[in-house]
mmCIF file of C-alpha atoms in Angstrom:
data_model
loop_
_atom_site.group_PDB
_atom_site.id
_atom_site.type_symbol
_atom_site.label_atom_id
_atom_site.label_comp_id
_atom_site.label_asym_id
_atom_site.label_seq_id
_atom_site.Cartn_x
_atom_site.Cartn_y
_atom_site.Cartn_z
ATOM 1 C CA MET A 1 64.896 141.356 93.158
ATOM 2 C CA LYS A 2 68.079 142.242 93.451
ATOM 3 C CA HIS A 3 69.846 139.318 94.875
ATOM 4 C CA LEU A 4 68.943 136.702 92.343
ATOM 5 C CA SER A 5 70.322 135.974 88.596
ATOM 6 C CA LYS A 6 69.021 134.446 86.243
ATOM 7 C CA THR A 7 72.600 132.936 85.508
ATOM 8 C CA PRO A 8 72.071 129.052 84.204
ATOM 9 C CA LEU A 9 74.402 126.432 85.253
ATOM 10 C CA ILE A 10 77.322 125.706 83.887
ATOM 11 C CA GLU A 11 77.651 121.269 83.586
ATOM 12 C CA GLY A 12 76.412 121.883 87.507
ATOM 13 C CA ILE A 13 79.238 124.849 88.631
ATOM 14 C CA ASP A 14 77.863 128.027 89.880
ATOM 15 C CA ARG A 15 77.770 131.611 88.278
ATOM 16 C CA ARG A 16 80.128 132.167 91.364
ATOM 17 C CA ASP A 17 82.440 129.069 90.052
ATOM 18 C CA ALA A 18 81.626 129.614 86.551
ATOM 19 C CA LEU A 19 83.684 133.225 86.975
ATOM 20 C CA LEU A 20 86.591 132.141 88.807
ATOM 21 C CA PHE A 21 87.056 129.347 86.472
ATOM 22 C CA THR A 22 86.939 131.772 82.829
ATOM 23 C CA ALA A 23 89.727 133.388 85.211
ATOM 24 C CA LEU A 24 91.457 130.205 85.658
ATOM 25 C CA ALA A 25 91.592 129.195 81.919
ATOM 26 C CA SER A 26 92.029 133.189 81.273
ATOM 27 C CA ALA A 27 95.673 132.668 83.763
ATOM 28 C CA LEU A 28 96.461 129.321 82.041
ATOM 29 C CA ALA A 29 95.984 130.784 78.141
ATOM 30 C CA LEU A 30 98.663 133.331 79.087
ATOM 31 C CA ALA A 31 100.558 130.575 81.072
ATOM 32 C CA GLY A 32 100.903 129.026 77.469
ATOM 33 C CA CYS A 33 101.825 131.441 75.688
ATOM 34 C CA GLY A 34 105.585 131.992 74.357
ATOM 35 C CA GLY A 35 106.676 128.272 74.322
ATOM 36 C CA GLY A 36 103.994 126.981 77.190
ATOM 37 C CA SER A 37 104.654 126.390 80.433
ATOM 38 C CA ASP A 38 107.953 124.474 82.253
ATOM 39 C CA SER A 39 105.762 121.215 83.554
ATOM 40 C CA GLY A 40 102.168 122.908 83.326
ATOM 41 C CA SER A 41 102.334 124.162 87.212
ATOM 42 C CA THR A 42 102.957 128.220 86.614
ATOM 43 C CA VAL A 43 99.881 130.344 86.292
ATOM 44 C CA ALA A 44 99.430 133.248 84.411
ATOM 45 C CA GLY A 45 103.865 132.519 83.227
ATOM 46 C CA VAL A 46 104.163 132.932 88.224
ATOM 47 C CA THR A 47 106.768 129.479 88.458
ATOM 48 C CA SER A 48 106.379 129.659 92.339
ATOM 49 C CA GLY A 49 103.511 131.278 95.432
ATOM 50 C CA GLY A 50 103.664 133.421 98.414
ATOM 51 C CA THR A 51 105.970 132.726 101.289
ATOM 52 C CA GLY A 52 104.216 130.514 103.300
ATOM 53 C CA SER A 53 102.802 127.514 103.763
ATOM 54 C CA PHE A 54 98.336 127.082 104.225
ATOM 55 C CA SER A 55 96.466 123.630 105.012
ATOM 56 C CA THR A 56 92.645 123.611 105.451
ATOM 57 C CA GLY A 57 91.209 119.869 106.897
ATOM 58 C CA ALA A 58 90.878 117.982 109.982
ATOM 59 C CA ILE A 59 93.209 118.256 112.825
ATOM 60 C CA THR A 60 94.739 115.047 113.291
ATOM 61 C CA GLY A 61 97.431 115.295 115.758
ATOM 62 C CA PHE A 62 98.422 117.290 118.503
ATOM 63 C CA GLY A 63 102.216 118.346 119.777
ATOM 64 C CA SER A 64 101.988 121.757 117.515
ATOM 65 C CA ILE A 65 98.722 120.502 115.517
ATOM 66 C CA ILE A 66 98.801 118.631 112.097
ATOM 67 C CA VAL A 67 96.668 118.946 109.534
ATOM 68 C CA GLY A 68 97.133 117.576 107.166
ATOM 69 C CA ALA A 69 100.962 116.291 106.216
ATOM 70 C CA ILE A 70 102.548 119.382 108.484
ATOM 71 C CA ARG A 71 103.166 120.574 111.373
ATOM 72 C CA PHE A 72 102.010 123.233 113.329
ATOM 73 C CA ASP A 73 103.451 125.334 115.944
ATOM 74 C CA ASP A 74 100.251 127.145 117.423
ATOM 75 C CA SER A 75 102.067 129.029 120.281
ATOM 76 C CA LYS A 76 103.369 131.014 117.195
ATOM 77 C CA ALA A 77 99.809 131.835 115.997
ATOM 78 C CA ILE A 78 99.095 135.525 116.438
ATOM 79 C CA THR A 79 95.060 134.297 116.287
ATOM 80 C CA ILE A 80 93.330 131.109 117.189
ATOM 81 C CA LEU A 81 89.531 131.431 115.781
ATOM 82 C CA ASP A 82 85.811 131.038 115.114
ATOM 83 C CA VAL A 83 85.553 131.542 112.398
ATOM 84 C CA ASP A 84 81.556 132.788 112.987
ATOM 85 C CA ASP A 85 82.130 134.097 116.068
ATOM 86 C CA ASP A 86 85.655 136.768 115.738
ATOM 87 C CA ASN A 87 85.530 137.629 118.929
ATOM 88 C CA THR A 88 85.839 133.567 120.469
ATOM 89 C CA ASP A 89 89.352 133.014 121.188
ATOM 90 C CA LEU A 90 90.190 129.159 121.078
ATOM 91 C CA ARG A 91 93.861 129.909 122.817
ATOM 92 C CA GLY A 92 93.885 126.297 123.901
ATOM 93 C CA GLN A 93 90.500 124.401 123.196
ATOM 94 C CA LEU A 94 91.238 123.061 119.451
ATOM 95 C CA LYS A 95 89.899 119.635 119.952
ATOM 96 C CA LEU A 96 91.192 116.147 117.329
ATOM 97 C CA GLY A 97 88.488 116.002 114.375
ATOM 98 C CA MET A 98 87.914 120.069 114.162
ATOM 99 C CA VAL A 99 88.596 120.964 111.073
ATOM 100 C CA VAL A 100 91.123 124.325 110.611
ATOM 101 C CA ARG A 101 92.174 125.897 108.210
ATOM 102 C CA VAL A 102 96.058 127.099 109.103
ATOM 103 C CA LYS A 103 98.332 130.358 107.688
ATOM 104 C CA GLY A 104 101.895 129.781 108.923
ATOM 105 C CA LYS A 105 105.701 130.794 108.012
ATOM 106 C CA PRO A 106 107.209 128.350 105.018
ATOM 107 C CA LYS A 107 108.088 124.689 106.183
ATOM 108 C CA VAL A 108 111.224 123.538 107.458
ATOM 109 C CA GLY A 109 110.729 119.397 107.051
ATOM 110 C CA ILE A 110 107.019 118.585 107.781
ATOM 111 C CA SER A 111 106.465 121.536 110.225
ATOM 112 C CA ALA A 112 105.340 125.200 110.450
ATOM 113 C CA ASP A 113 104.585 127.880 112.535
ATOM 114 C CA ALA A 114 101.350 129.031 112.598
ATOM 115 C CA GLU A 115 100.852 131.763 112.106
ATOM 116 C CA THR A 116 96.599 132.246 111.926
ATOM 117 C CA ILE A 117 94.755 129.671 112.893
ATOM 118 C CA GLU A 118 90.953 129.677 111.849
ATOM 119 C CA VAL A 119 88.294 126.908 113.434
ATOM 120 C CA ARG A 120 84.587 126.834 110.974
ATOM 121 C CA SER A 121 81.878 123.359 112.036
ATOM 122 C CA GLU A 122 79.607 123.010 108.707
ATOM 123 C CA LEU A 123 76.783 122.515 110.634
ATOM 124 C CA LEU A 124 75.659 123.560 114.437
ATOM 125 C CA GLY A 125 71.802 123.218 115.243
ATOM 126 C CA PRO A 126 69.273 119.971 116.408
ATOM 127 C CA VAL A 127 69.174 116.918 116.182
ATOM 128 C CA SER A 128 65.964 115.940 114.958
ATOM 129 C CA ARG A 129 66.204 112.421 113.656
ATOM 130 C CA ILE A 130 68.981 109.251 114.582
ATOM 131 C CA ASP A 131 69.754 106.357 112.675
ATOM 132 C CA ALA A 132 71.925 103.909 112.854
ATOM 133 C CA THR A 133 75.293 105.951 111.995
ATOM 134 C CA THR A 134 73.550 109.388 110.709
ATOM 135 C CA LEU A 135 71.677 111.723 112.566
ATOM 136 C CA THR A 136 69.639 114.947 110.802
ATOM 137 C CA VAL A 137 70.978 118.321 112.174
ATOM 138 C CA LEU A 138 68.726 121.185 110.222
ATOM 139 C CA GLY A 139 67.953 119.472 107.520
ATOM 140 C CA GLN A 140 70.717 118.573 106.825
ATOM 141 C CA THR A 141 72.112 114.313 107.012
ATOM 142 C CA VAL A 142 75.039 114.213 109.049
ATOM 143 C CA VAL A 143 77.300 110.440 108.550
ATOM 144 C CA VAL A 144 79.349 108.862 110.805
ATOM 145 C CA THR A 145 81.498 106.768 109.886
ATOM 146 C CA ALA A 146 84.633 105.429 112.364
ATOM 147 C CA THR A 147 87.282 108.549 112.178
ATOM 148 C CA THR A 148 83.976 110.738 113.744
ATOM 149 C CA PHE A 149 85.764 111.793 116.713
ATOM 150 C CA PHE A 150 82.843 112.477 119.953
ATOM 151 C CA GLY A 151 83.344 115.121 122.269
ATOM 152 C CA ASP A 152 81.473 117.167 125.542
ATOM 153 C CA GLY A 153 80.248 113.489 127.295
ATOM 154 C CA LEU A 154 79.192 112.147 124.181
ATOM 155 C CA ALA A 155 80.292 108.128 123.905
ATOM 156 C CA GLY A 156 79.343 106.757 120.572
ATOM 157 C CA MET A 157 75.747 108.673 119.008
ATOM 158 C CA ALA A 158 73.385 106.103 121.978
ATOM 159 C CA LEU A 159 73.659 109.424 123.807
ATOM 160 C CA LEU A 160 71.835 112.107 121.535
ATOM 161 C CA ALA A 161 68.352 112.270 122.152
ATOM 162 C CA LEU A 162 65.966 114.602 119.999
ATOM 163 C CA ASN A 163 66.303 117.683 120.119
ATOM 164 C CA ASP A 164 69.805 117.787 121.156
ATOM 165 C CA VAL A 165 71.810 120.592 120.039
ATOM 166 C CA ALA A 166 75.175 119.625 118.710
ATOM 167 C CA GLU A 167 77.729 121.070 117.042
ATOM 168 C CA VAL A 168 79.239 118.989 113.745
ATOM 169 C CA HIS A 169 83.005 119.172 112.347
ATOM 170 C CA GLY A 170 83.267 117.981 108.808
ATOM 171 C CA PHE A 171 83.461 118.226 104.911
ATOM 172 C CA VAL A 172 80.112 118.447 102.734
ATOM 173 C CA ASN A 173 79.420 116.751 99.745
ATOM 174 C CA SER A 174 77.133 119.658 97.780
ATOM 175 C CA GLU A 175 76.033 116.941 95.714
ATOM 176 C CA ASN A 176 73.440 115.619 98.038
ATOM 177 C CA ASN A 177 74.311 118.255 101.105
ATOM 178 C CA ALA A 178 75.481 114.603 103.231
ATOM 179 C CA ILE A 179 78.609 115.620 105.668
ATOM 180 C CA THR A 180 80.393 113.724 106.870
ATOM 181 C CA ALA A 181 81.490 113.848 110.187
ATOM 182 C CA THR A 182 84.890 114.236 111.474
ATOM 183 C CA ARG A 183 83.679 115.401 115.085
ATOM 184 C CA ILE A 184 80.439 116.148 116.812
ATOM 185 C CA GLU A 185 80.109 116.887 120.258
ATOM 186 C CA ARG A 186 76.585 117.966 122.085
ATOM 187 C CA LYS A 187 75.720 122.335 123.174
ATOM 188 C CA THR A 188 73.325 124.055 125.441
ATOM 189 C CA LEU A 189 71.280 125.808 123.999
ATOM 190 C CA ALA A 190 71.903 128.619 125.926
ATOM 191 C CA SER A 191 75.781 128.572 124.489
ATOM 192 C CA VAL A 192 74.081 128.537 121.699
ATOM 193 C CA LYS A 193 75.104 132.221 119.214
ATOM 194 C CA THR A 194 72.904 131.275 116.746
ATOM 195 C CA PHE A 195 72.780 127.700 114.780
ATOM 196 C CA LYS A 196 74.590 127.499 112.043
ATOM 197 C CA LEU A 197 74.976 125.680 108.414
ATOM 198 C CA GLN A 198 76.888 124.900 105.337
ATOM 199 C CA GLY A 199 75.780 123.719 102.221
ATOM 200 C CA ASN A 200 74.239 124.704 98.113
ATOM 201 C CA ILE A 201 72.211 126.758 97.414
ATOM 202 C CA ARG A 202 67.825 125.576 95.414
ATOM 203 C CA ALA A 203 64.840 126.089 95.267
ATOM 204 C CA LEU A 204 65.797 130.170 95.049
ATOM 205 C CA THR A 205 62.672 132.947 95.101
ATOM 206 C CA ALA A 206 62.560 136.468 96.510
ATOM 207 C CA THR A 207 62.232 135.799 99.764
ATOM 208 C CA THR A 208 63.841 131.975 100.651
ATOM 209 C CA PHE A 209 66.001 129.281 99.561
ATOM 210 C CA GLN A 210 66.858 125.626 100.397
ATOM 211 C CA ILE A 211 70.254 124.255 101.802
ATOM 212 C CA GLY A 212 69.257 120.351 102.383
ATOM 213 C CA ASP A 213 65.883 119.866 102.886
ATOM 214 C CA LEU A 214 66.389 123.333 105.345
ATOM 215 C CA VAL A 215 63.797 126.471 104.130
ATOM 216 C CA ILE A 216 65.498 129.698 104.760
ATOM 217 C CA SER A 217 63.820 132.718 104.695
ATOM 218 C CA PHE A 218 66.364 135.273 104.049
ATOM 219 C CA ALA A 219 65.203 139.376 103.916
ATOM 220 C CA SER A 220 67.412 142.349 105.316
ATOM 221 C CA VAL A 221 70.072 140.081 105.863
ATOM 222 C CA VAL A 222 71.837 138.745 101.980
ATOM 223 C CA PRO A 223 74.650 142.714 101.666
ATOM 224 C CA THR A 224 74.887 143.965 98.249
ATOM 225 C CA SER A 225 78.470 142.812 97.621
ATOM 226 C CA LEU A 226 76.976 138.562 97.389
ATOM 227 C CA THR A 227 74.393 137.475 94.579
ATOM 228 C CA LEU A 228 72.361 134.721 95.283
ATOM 229 C CA THR A 229 72.351 131.898 92.361
ATOM 230 C CA ASN A 230 70.889 128.459 92.830
ATOM 231 C CA GLY A 231 74.091 126.248 93.597
ATOM 232 C CA LEU A 232 76.128 129.224 95.693
ATOM 233 C CA LEU A 233 78.014 127.506 98.217
ATOM 234 C CA VAL A 234 77.729 129.160 100.783
ATOM 235 C CA ARG A 235 77.249 129.834 105.357
ATOM 236 C CA VAL A 236 74.142 130.765 106.656
ATOM 237 C CA ARG A 237 73.403 132.236 110.399
ATOM 238 C CA LEU A 238 70.541 131.016 111.169
ATOM 239 C CA GLU A 239 68.508 132.962 114.606
ATOM 240 C CA PRO A 240 68.009 130.330 117.647
ATOM 241 C CA THR A 241 64.549 128.949 117.627
ATOM 242 C CA LEU A 242 63.147 124.961 117.864
ATOM 243 C CA SER A 243 60.200 125.594 116.342
ATOM 244 C CA THR A 244 59.804 123.158 112.662
ATOM 245 C CA GLY A 245 59.420 124.611 110.098
ATOM 246 C CA THR A 246 61.002 128.161 107.767
ATOM 247 C CA ARG A 247 63.600 129.173 109.733
ATOM 248 C CA LYS A 248 64.973 133.019 109.874
ATOM 249 C CA ALA A 249 68.602 133.818 108.609
ATOM 250 C CA VAL A 250 70.114 136.752 110.433
ATOM 251 C CA LYS A 251 73.369 136.862 108.359
ATOM 252 C CA ILE A 252 74.664 134.363 104.982
ATOM 253 C CA ARG A 253 77.827 134.168 103.178
ATOM 254 C CA ALA A 254 79.467 132.602 100.322
ATOM 255 C CA VAL A 255 82.308 130.489 101.348
ATOM 256 C CA GLU A 256 85.813 132.366 101.076
ATOM 257 C CA LEU A 257 88.926 131.494 98.666
ATOM 258 C CA GLU A 258 92.269 131.709 99.734
ATOM 259 C CA LEU A 259 94.294 134.672 97.652
ATOM 260 C CA GLN A 260 96.994 135.263 99.072
ATOM 261 C CA ASP A 261 99.284 133.060 97.022
ATOM 262 C CA ARG A 262 101.200 130.376 99.639
ATOM 263 C CA ASP A 263 104.721 127.840 98.644
ATOM 264 C CA GLU A 264 103.248 125.317 100.166
ATOM 265 C CA ALA A 265 99.523 124.888 100.240
ATOM 266 C CA GLU A 266 97.162 121.018 101.285
ATOM 267 C CA VAL A 267 94.276 121.271 100.981
ATOM 268 C CA GLU A 268 91.545 118.048 102.191
ATOM 269 C CA GLY A 269 87.346 118.680 101.078
ATOM 270 C CA THR A 270 85.540 117.491 98.834
ATOM 271 C CA VAL A 271 85.212 118.581 94.680
ATOM 272 C CA THR A 272 82.710 120.902 94.555
ATOM 273 C CA ALA A 273 82.661 121.418 90.942
ATOM 274 C CA PHE A 274 84.078 119.343 88.066
ATOM 275 C CA THR A 275 84.725 120.903 84.629
ATOM 276 C CA SER A 276 87.494 118.193 83.743
ATOM 277 C CA SER A 277 90.056 115.993 86.024
ATOM 278 C CA SER A 278 92.470 118.456 85.229
ATOM 279 C CA GLN A 279 90.035 122.141 86.438
ATOM 280 C CA PHE A 280 87.485 121.429 89.240
ATOM 281 C CA SER A 281 87.054 123.062 92.416
ATOM 282 C CA VAL A 282 87.767 121.567 96.545
ATOM 283 C CA ASN A 283 86.053 123.109 99.012
ATOM 284 C CA GLY A 284 85.280 125.768 96.184
ATOM 285 C CA LEU A 285 88.767 126.512 95.267
ATOM 286 C CA PRO A 286 89.968 127.116 92.237
ATOM 287 C CA VAL A 287 92.433 123.892 91.084
ATOM 288 C CA ASP A 288 94.755 123.928 87.838
ATOM 289 C CA ALA A 289 95.269 119.458 88.190
ATOM 290 C CA ARG A 290 98.203 119.276 84.380
ATOM 291 C CA GLY A 291 101.022 118.882 86.812
ATOM 292 C CA SER A 292 99.660 116.068 88.332
ATOM 293 C CA THR A 293 98.419 112.483 87.950
ATOM 294 C CA VAL A 294 94.497 112.812 88.669
ATOM 295 C CA PRO A 295 92.964 109.594 90.295
ATOM 296 C CA THR A 296 90.605 108.223 87.196
ATOM 297 C CA GLY A 297 86.737 109.132 87.465
ATOM 298 C CA LEU A 298 87.508 111.947 89.835
ATOM 299 C CA LYS A 299 83.365 113.656 89.998
ATOM 300 C CA PRO A 300 81.626 116.045 92.036
ATOM 301 C CA GLY A 301 81.610 115.232 96.062
ATOM 302 C CA ASP A 302 84.317 112.695 95.844
ATOM 303 C CA ARG A 303 86.239 113.705 98.806
ATOM 304 C CA VAL A 304 90.140 114.689 97.984
ATOM 305 C CA GLU A 305 93.332 116.311 99.499
ATOM 306 C CA VAL A 306 95.353 117.768 97.285
ATOM 307 C CA GLU A 307 98.741 119.810 97.665
ATOM 308 C CA GLY A 308 100.694 122.185 95.717
ATOM 309 C CA LYS A 309 101.003 125.570 96.043
ATOM 310 C CA LEU A 310 98.165 129.313 95.847
ATOM 311 C CA VAL A 311 99.111 131.304 93.335
ATOM 312 C CA ASN A 312 96.925 134.085 92.880
ATOM 313 C CA GLY A 313 93.668 132.159 93.719
ATOM 314 C CA VAL A 314 94.336 129.228 92.479
ATOM 315 C CA LEU A 315 95.398 125.943 93.267
ATOM 316 C CA VAL A 316 97.634 124.587 91.720
ATOM 317 C CA ALA A 317 98.364 120.985 92.377
ATOM 318 C CA ARG A 318 101.111 118.881 92.262
ATOM 319 C CA LYS A 319 99.116 115.991 93.767
ATOM 320 C CA VAL A 320 95.301 114.885 93.619
ATOM 321 C CA ALA A 321 94.218 111.974 96.478
ATOM 322 C CA LEU A 322 90.807 110.604 96.611
ATOM 323 C CA GLU A 323 89.896 109.552 100.416
ATOM 324 C CA ASP A 324 88.563 106.579 101.420
ATOM 325 C CA GLU A 325 85.980 107.714 103.911
ATOM 326 C CA SER A 326 85.982 104.442 105.584
ATOM 327 C CA ASP A 327 89.616 104.127 106.503
ATOM 328 C CA PRO A 328 90.523 104.641 109.521
ATOM 329 C CA LEU A 329 92.069 108.051 110.644
ATOM 330 C CA LYS A 330 95.129 108.293 111.312
ATOM 331 C CA PHE A 331 96.129 110.521 114.805
ATOM 332 C CA GLU A 332 99.144 111.291 116.259
ATOM 333 C CA LEU A 333 100.330 112.915 120.350
ATOM 334 C CA HIS A 334 103.412 114.449 120.664
ATOM 335 C CA GLY A 335 102.905 115.343 124.263
ATOM 336 C CA THR A 336 103.779 114.123 128.626
ATOM 337 C CA VAL A 337 101.967 110.976 129.320
ATOM 338 C CA GLY A 338 99.432 112.006 132.653
ATOM 339 C CA SER A 339 96.482 110.257 134.236
ATOM 340 C CA LEU A 340 97.914 106.451 133.516
ATOM 341 C CA THR A 341 96.052 103.874 134.667
ATOM 342 C CA ALA A 342 96.633 100.010 133.587
ATOM 343 C CA THR A 343 94.518 100.226 129.978
ATOM 344 C CA THR A 344 94.995 104.818 129.052
ATOM 345 C CA PHE A 345 96.851 107.714 129.766
ATOM 346 C CA VAL A 346 95.826 111.241 128.353
ATOM 347 C CA VAL A 347 98.392 113.246 126.469
ATOM 348 C CA ARG A 348 97.837 116.720 125.432
ATOM 349 C CA GLY A 349 93.588 116.636 126.717
ATOM 350 C CA VAL A 350 92.980 113.100 124.192
ATOM 351 C CA THR A 351 92.677 110.011 126.667
ATOM 352 C CA VAL A 352 94.985 107.508 124.924
ATOM 353 C CA ASP A 353 94.480 103.207 125.420
ATOM 354 C CA PHE A 354 97.334 101.746 125.161
ATOM 355 C CA SER A 355 95.992 98.216 125.749
ATOM 356 C CA VAL A 356 97.001 96.591 122.046
ATOM 357 C CA ALA A 357 100.116 99.306 121.600
ATOM 358 C CA GLN A 358 103.526 98.279 120.598
ATOM 359 C CA PHE A 359 105.609 99.742 121.615
ATOM 360 C CA ASN A 360 109.662 100.934 120.945
ATOM 361 C CA ASN A 361 112.715 102.504 122.597
ATOM 362 C CA GLY A 362 110.685 101.092 125.720
ATOM 363 C CA THR A 363 107.562 98.345 126.928
ATOM 364 C CA ALA A 364 104.576 99.285 128.377
ATOM 365 C CA ASN A 365 106.105 99.396 131.286
ATOM 366 C CA SER A 366 108.010 102.329 130.927
ATOM 367 C CA LEU A 367 105.316 104.168 130.773
ATOM 368 C CA ALA A 368 104.904 106.877 133.576
ATOM 369 C CA ASN A 369 103.285 110.007 135.096
ATOM 370 C CA ASN A 370 105.091 112.912 133.075
ATOM 371 C CA VAL A 371 107.397 110.620 130.096
ATOM 372 C CA ARG A 372 107.249 111.831 127.185
ATOM 373 C CA VAL A 373 105.999 109.689 124.488
ATOM 374 C CA GLU A 374 105.121 109.806 119.797
ATOM 375 C CA VAL A 375 100.980 108.324 120.272
ATOM 376 C CA LYS A 376 100.289 106.697 116.549
ATOM 377 C CA GLY A 377 96.230 105.612 116.837
ATOM 378 C CA VAL A 378 92.811 105.489 115.174
ATOM 379 C CA VAL A 379 89.867 106.422 117.061
ATOM 380 C CA SER A 380 88.479 104.192 119.554
ATOM 381 C CA ALA A 381 85.116 102.213 118.825
ATOM 382 C CA GLY A 382 82.921 105.382 121.413
ATOM 383 C CA GLY A 383 84.854 107.901 119.586
ATOM 384 C CA THR A 384 86.122 109.066 122.647
ATOM 385 C CA GLN A 385 89.809 108.151 122.885
ATOM 386 C CA VAL A 386 92.162 107.519 120.445
ATOM 387 C CA LYS A 387 93.399 103.291 120.435
ATOM 388 C CA ALA A 388 97.298 103.793 119.762
ATOM 389 C CA THR A 389 99.056 100.916 117.297
ATOM 390 C CA ARG A 390 102.595 102.933 118.486
ATOM 391 C CA ILE A 391 104.444 104.316 120.959
ATOM 392 C CA ALA A 392 107.522 105.812 120.904
ATOM 393 C CA PHE A 393 109.132 106.979 124.000
ATOM 394 C CA THR A 394 110.764 110.566 123.501
ATOM 395 C CA SER A 395 113.660 112.416 125.284
#
């Protein structure tokens, strides 16, 4: 069986992560030779990463795009594409709550010019169950929170129906394959080339495996460079049929890591492997947290934001923070007012409810079409608008 491996899991880490952590351990050992490192923040004797910035997470603002704490000028990006469809140019189609990977030039303050932007939804397929705060799509549980944004005509979960095709952006908990949604959109079946999902392989046989409750057949689609193992984090494309039971994979690949050195890196995601509080991975990316304070009780499946630098394929952390999914996600918009009504206006294609906002440098009476503003707020109750908490007038 060419694509199977009997390598056992080591403390919850799959074979691929184990190899990465072996390399990490060797690098850290080298860094400790000859008197040790300056602060525990170097890898293999390297005291700084490469030039440039890197961030992955949900889009939380526009006026440039805001990902993590970095404002990227997306007008400078060479490519803006769907990572699962290289032919799809998404320039002008980025939305709040979409999960992206952004590579950029060096930061200046909190800003950087984007070089490439990759959009990566975690799940696309038919809805098979709808509950009060969860959906089931392709055998995966989708958790809807107060911070989930809805698009394409949806006003919360109320307008979703069984067998609707939903695209979900968010973060996968590798412990239970539940996805905390940051954005949900409804698609037409005719517009979908393939269904897709991301998750950890389990119940591997010679011809099938499972992700969550979904059974997937993979005959003849595994690349020779990939060895399937239980626990491996993969992205899978599936034939777009509404049939029940086993689904057929048309493409399988391991979740790719960022190997290029970057001076500034901010990664939002879930802990996908854990050896210790100073050695774990986020979204499959190895983290060296020796030089930072790590939240007590950190464990696999926790949602975190890690800031640091990328060195030799390792995120060398200077800050690790737990994220509380019950806290409202803060959104920020910069641009000109349009489509002004008594309680709403539009900025960068986003509808803003200003009914309870506090104002700086003016009042609600100062609002007018084409006036420049900075908006800070949270997701509205229906998940379709930003409910402004503060609006400032800018020049």
